[in-house]
C-alpha positions as CSV (number, residue, x, y, z in Angstrom):
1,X,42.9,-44.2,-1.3
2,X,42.0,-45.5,2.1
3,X,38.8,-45.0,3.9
4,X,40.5,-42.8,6.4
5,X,42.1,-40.8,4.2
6,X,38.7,-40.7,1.8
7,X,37.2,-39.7,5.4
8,X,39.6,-36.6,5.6
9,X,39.1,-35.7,2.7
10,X,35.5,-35.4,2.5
11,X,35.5,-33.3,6.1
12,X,38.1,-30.8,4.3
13,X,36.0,-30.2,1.1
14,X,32.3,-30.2,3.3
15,X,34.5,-27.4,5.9
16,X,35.8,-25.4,2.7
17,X,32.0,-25.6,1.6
18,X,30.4,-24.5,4.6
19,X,33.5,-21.8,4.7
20,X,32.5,-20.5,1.1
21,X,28.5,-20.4,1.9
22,X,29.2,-18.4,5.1
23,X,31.2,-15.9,3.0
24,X,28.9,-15.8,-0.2
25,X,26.0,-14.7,2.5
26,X,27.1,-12.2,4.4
27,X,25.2,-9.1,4.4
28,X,21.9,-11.3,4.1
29,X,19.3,-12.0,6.7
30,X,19.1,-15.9,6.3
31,X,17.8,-18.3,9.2
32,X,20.5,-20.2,10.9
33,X,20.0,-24.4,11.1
34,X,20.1,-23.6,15.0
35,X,17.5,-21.9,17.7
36,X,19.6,-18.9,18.6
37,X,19.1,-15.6,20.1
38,X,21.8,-12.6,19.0
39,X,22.0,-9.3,21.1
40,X,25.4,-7.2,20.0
41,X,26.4,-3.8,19.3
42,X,25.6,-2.4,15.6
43,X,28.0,0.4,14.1
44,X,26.2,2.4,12.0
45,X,27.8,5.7,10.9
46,X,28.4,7.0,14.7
47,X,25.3,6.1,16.0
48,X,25.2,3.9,19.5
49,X,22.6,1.1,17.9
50,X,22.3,-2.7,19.4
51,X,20.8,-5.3,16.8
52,X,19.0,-8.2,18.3
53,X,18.0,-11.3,16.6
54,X,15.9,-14.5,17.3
55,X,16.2,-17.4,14.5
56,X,13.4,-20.4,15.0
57,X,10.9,-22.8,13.3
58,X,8.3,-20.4,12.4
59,X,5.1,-20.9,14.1
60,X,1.6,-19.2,13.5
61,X,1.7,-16.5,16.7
62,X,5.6,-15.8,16.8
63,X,4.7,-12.9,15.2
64,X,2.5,-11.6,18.1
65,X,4.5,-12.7,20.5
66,X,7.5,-10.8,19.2
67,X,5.7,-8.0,18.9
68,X,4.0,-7.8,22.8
69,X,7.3,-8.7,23.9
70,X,9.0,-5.6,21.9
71,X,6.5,-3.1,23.3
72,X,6.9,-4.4,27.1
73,X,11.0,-3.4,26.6
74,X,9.8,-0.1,25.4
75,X,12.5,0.0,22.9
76,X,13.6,2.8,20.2
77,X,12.9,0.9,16.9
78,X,15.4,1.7,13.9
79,X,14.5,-1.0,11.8
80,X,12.9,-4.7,11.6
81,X,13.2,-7.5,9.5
82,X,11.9,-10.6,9.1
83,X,13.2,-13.4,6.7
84,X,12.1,-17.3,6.2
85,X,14.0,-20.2,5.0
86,X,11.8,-23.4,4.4
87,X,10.1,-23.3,7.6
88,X,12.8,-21.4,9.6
89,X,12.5,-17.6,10.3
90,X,15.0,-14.6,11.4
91,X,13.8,-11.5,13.1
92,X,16.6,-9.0,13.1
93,X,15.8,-5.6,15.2
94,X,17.4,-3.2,15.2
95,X,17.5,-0.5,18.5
96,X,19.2,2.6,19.9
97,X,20.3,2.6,23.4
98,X,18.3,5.7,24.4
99,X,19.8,8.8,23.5
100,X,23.6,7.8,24.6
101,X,25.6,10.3,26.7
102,X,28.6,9.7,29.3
103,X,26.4,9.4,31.4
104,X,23.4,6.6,30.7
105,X,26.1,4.8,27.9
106,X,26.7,2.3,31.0
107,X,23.3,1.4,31.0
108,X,23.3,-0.1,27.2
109,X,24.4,-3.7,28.2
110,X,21.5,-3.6,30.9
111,X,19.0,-3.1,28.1
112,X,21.1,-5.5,26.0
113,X,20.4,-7.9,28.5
114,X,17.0,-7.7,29.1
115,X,16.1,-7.9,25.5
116,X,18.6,-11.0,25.4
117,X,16.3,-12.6,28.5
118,X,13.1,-11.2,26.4
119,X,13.9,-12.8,23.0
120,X,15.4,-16.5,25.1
121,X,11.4,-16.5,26.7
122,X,10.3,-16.0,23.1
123,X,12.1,-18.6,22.0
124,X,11.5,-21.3,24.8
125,X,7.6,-20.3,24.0
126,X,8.2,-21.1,20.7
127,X,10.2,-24.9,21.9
128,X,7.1,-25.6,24.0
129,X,4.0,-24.7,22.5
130,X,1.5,-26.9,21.4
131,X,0.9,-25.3,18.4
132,X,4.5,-26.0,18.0
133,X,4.3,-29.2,16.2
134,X,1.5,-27.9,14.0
135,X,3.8,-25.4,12.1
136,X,3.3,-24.6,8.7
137,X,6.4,-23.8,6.4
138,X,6.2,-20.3,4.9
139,X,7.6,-19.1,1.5
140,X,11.0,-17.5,1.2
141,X,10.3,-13.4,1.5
142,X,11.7,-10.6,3.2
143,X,10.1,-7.4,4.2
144,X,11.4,-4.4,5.9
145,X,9.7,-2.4,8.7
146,X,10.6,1.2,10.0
147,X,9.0,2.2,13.4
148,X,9.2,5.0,15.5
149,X,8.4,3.9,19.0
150,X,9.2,6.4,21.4
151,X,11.8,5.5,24.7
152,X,10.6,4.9,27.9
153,X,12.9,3.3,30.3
154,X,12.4,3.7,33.5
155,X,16.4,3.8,34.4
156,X,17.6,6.3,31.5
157,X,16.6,9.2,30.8
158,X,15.3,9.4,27.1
Protein backbone atom coordinates (compact mmCIF):
# COMPACT_ATOMS: atom_id res chain seq x y z
CA UNK A 1 0.00 0.00 0.00
CA UNK A 2 1.12 3.43 -1.02
CA UNK A 3 1.35 6.47 1.20
CA UNK A 4 -1.37 8.02 -0.70
CA UNK A 5 -3.59 5.46 -0.65
CA UNK A 6 -2.55 4.73 3.36
CA UNK A 7 -3.40 8.67 3.50
CA UNK A 8 -7.05 7.91 2.18
CA UNK A 9 -7.47 5.53 4.00
CA UNK A 10 -6.84 6.84 7.32
CA UNK A 11 -9.16 10.22 6.47
CA UNK A 12 -12.05 7.59 5.64
CA UNK A 13 -11.81 5.57 8.97
CA UNK A 14 -11.04 9.18 11.20
CA UNK A 15 -14.48 10.63 9.00
CA UNK A 16 -16.54 7.32 9.79
CA UNK A 17 -15.14 7.93 13.44
CA UNK A 18 -16.09 11.31 13.92
CA UNK A 19 -19.52 10.24 11.96
CA UNK A 20 -20.17 7.43 14.62
CA UNK A 21 -19.27 9.83 17.83
CA UNK A 22 -21.60 12.47 16.43
CA UNK A 23 -24.42 9.86 16.25
CA UNK A 24 -23.62 7.89 19.69
CA UNK A 25 -24.07 11.63 21.38
CA UNK A 26 -26.96 12.97 20.27
CA UNK A 27 -29.44 13.83 22.82
CA UNK A 28 -26.40 14.92 25.23
CA UNK A 29 -25.26 18.31 26.15
CA UNK A 30 -21.39 17.93 25.41
CA UNK A 31 -19.01 21.03 24.68
CA UNK A 32 -18.08 21.35 21.12
CA UNK A 33 -13.92 21.55 20.28
CA UNK A 34 -15.03 25.11 18.87
CA UNK A 35 -16.18 28.71 20.49
CA UNK A 36 -19.77 28.71 19.09
CA UNK A 37 -22.91 30.44 19.86
CA UNK A 38 -26.41 28.46 18.78
CA UNK A 39 -29.78 30.32 18.73
CA UNK A 40 -32.62 27.94 16.74
CA UNK A 41 -36.11 27.04 17.17
CA UNK A 42 -36.92 24.05 19.74
CA UNK A 43 -40.14 21.84 19.12
CA UNK A 44 -41.38 20.74 22.11
CA UNK A 45 -44.90 19.15 22.07
CA UNK A 46 -46.65 22.44 20.35
CA UNK A 47 -45.03 24.88 22.25
CA UNK A 48 -43.22 28.01 20.25
CA UNK A 49 -39.69 27.55 22.37
CA UNK A 50 -36.06 28.89 21.01
CA UNK A 51 -32.94 27.12 22.61
CA UNK A 52 -29.82 29.09 22.73
CA UNK A 53 -26.46 27.87 23.51
CA UNK A 54 -22.88 29.23 24.10
CA UNK A 55 -19.93 26.51 24.12
CA UNK A 56 -16.30 27.99 25.49
CA UNK A 57 -13.18 27.46 27.74
CA UNK A 58 -14.72 27.81 31.08
CA UNK A 59 -13.55 30.67 32.96
CA UNK A 60 -14.17 31.66 36.75
CA UNK A 61 -17.11 34.63 36.09
CA UNK A 62 -18.83 33.10 32.91
CA UNK A 63 -21.24 32.08 35.11
CA UNK A 64 -22.13 35.72 36.17
CA UNK A 65 -21.82 37.03 33.18
CA UNK A 66 -24.27 34.63 31.63
CA UNK A 67 -26.46 35.22 34.12
CA UNK A 68 -26.54 39.47 34.00
CA UNK A 69 -26.71 39.02 30.43
CA UNK A 70 -29.91 36.62 30.65
CA UNK A 71 -31.78 39.06 32.91
CA UNK A 72 -30.96 42.27 30.71
CA UNK A 73 -32.98 40.14 27.65
CA UNK A 74 -35.75 39.67 30.12
CA UNK A 75 -36.32 36.26 28.81
CA UNK A 76 -39.14 33.48 29.72
CA UNK A 77 -36.84 30.67 31.18
CA UNK A 78 -37.98 26.97 30.46
CA UNK A 79 -34.96 25.33 31.34
CA UNK A 80 -30.93 25.68 31.76
CA UNK A 81 -28.13 23.58 31.64
CA UNK A 82 -24.81 23.61 31.98
CA UNK A 83 -22.25 20.79 31.12
CA UNK A 84 -18.19 20.74 31.17
CA UNK A 85 -15.83 18.69 29.19
CA UNK A 86 -12.14 18.98 30.47
CA UNK A 87 -12.00 22.53 30.61
CA UNK A 88 -14.78 23.39 28.02
CA UNK A 89 -18.37 24.26 29.07
CA UNK A 90 -22.05 24.30 27.27
CA UNK A 91 -24.79 26.46 28.45
CA UNK A 92 -28.01 25.32 26.74
CA UNK A 93 -31.12 27.70 27.57
CA UNK A 94 -33.94 27.16 26.80
CA UNK A 95 -36.80 30.17 26.17
CA UNK A 96 -40.36 30.88 24.96
CA UNK A 97 -40.95 33.56 22.56
CA UNK A 98 -43.46 35.45 24.73
CA UNK A 99 -46.79 34.08 24.70
CA UNK A 100 -46.97 33.53 20.67
CA UNK A 101 -50.09 34.58 18.77
CA UNK A 102 -50.54 35.70 14.96
CA UNK A 103 -49.81 38.53 15.84
CA UNK A 104 -46.26 39.02 18.04
CA UNK A 105 -45.05 35.30 16.35
CA UNK A 106 -43.09 37.75 13.77
CA UNK A 107 -41.32 39.15 16.51
CA UNK A 108 -39.54 35.69 17.60
CA UNK A 109 -36.45 35.99 15.31
CA UNK A 110 -36.03 39.68 16.64
CA UNK A 111 -35.58 38.15 20.13
CA UNK A 112 -33.61 35.35 18.53
CA UNK A 113 -31.39 37.75 17.42
CA UNK A 114 -30.66 39.75 20.17
CA UNK A 115 -29.97 36.84 22.38
CA UNK A 116 -27.61 35.63 19.39
CA UNK A 117 -25.76 39.36 19.67
CA UNK A 118 -26.02 38.85 23.71
CA UNK A 119 -24.47 35.34 24.01
CA UNK A 120 -21.49 36.46 20.75
CA UNK A 121 -20.54 39.56 23.53
CA UNK A 122 -20.43 36.82 26.13
CA UNK A 123 -18.36 34.95 24.29
CA UNK A 124 -15.77 37.67 22.92
CA UNK A 125 -15.66 38.64 26.87
CA UNK A 126 -14.80 35.39 27.52
CA UNK A 127 -11.77 35.44 24.21
CA UNK A 128 -10.39 38.60 25.81
CA UNK A 129 -10.31 38.60 29.39
CA UNK A 130 -7.43 38.63 31.44
CA UNK A 131 -8.52 36.11 33.59
CA UNK A 132 -8.84 34.29 30.47
CA UNK A 133 -5.57 32.59 30.48
CA UNK A 134 -5.82 31.84 34.17
CA UNK A 135 -8.65 29.24 33.68
CA UNK A 136 -9.06 26.41 35.66
CA UNK A 137 -10.45 23.07 34.21
CA UNK A 138 -13.59 21.89 35.91
CA UNK A 139 -14.84 18.22 36.52
CA UNK A 140 -17.21 16.60 34.15
CA UNK A 141 -21.03 17.30 35.71
CA UNK A 142 -24.21 18.34 34.60
CA UNK A 143 -26.96 20.05 36.49
CA UNK A 144 -30.34 21.20 35.49
CA UNK A 145 -32.08 24.49 36.44
CA UNK A 146 -35.88 25.40 36.08
CA UNK A 147 -36.65 29.19 36.32
CA UNK A 148 -39.60 31.18 36.08
CA UNK A 149 -38.67 34.58 35.05
CA UNK A 150 -41.42 36.52 34.02
CA UNK A 151 -41.60 38.37 30.18
CA UNK A 152 -40.98 41.84 29.75
CA UNK A 153 -40.22 42.93 26.34
CA UNK A 154 -40.73 46.13 25.57
CA UNK A 155 -42.01 45.25 21.74
CA UNK A 156 -44.46 42.16 22.65
CA UNK A 157 -46.97 42.09 24.60
CA UNK A 158 -46.47 39.27 27.32
Amino acid sequence: MDKATLLAEVIRQVKHLKKNADEASKGYSIPTDDDEVKVEPYENGGSFLYKASISCDYRPELLSDLRQTLDKLQLQLVREEISTLGDRVKNEFVYTCCKVDIYDIELCPLIASNVHQALSSVLERASTSMDYSLRTPRPCKQMQQTSTMSCNHEFCSC
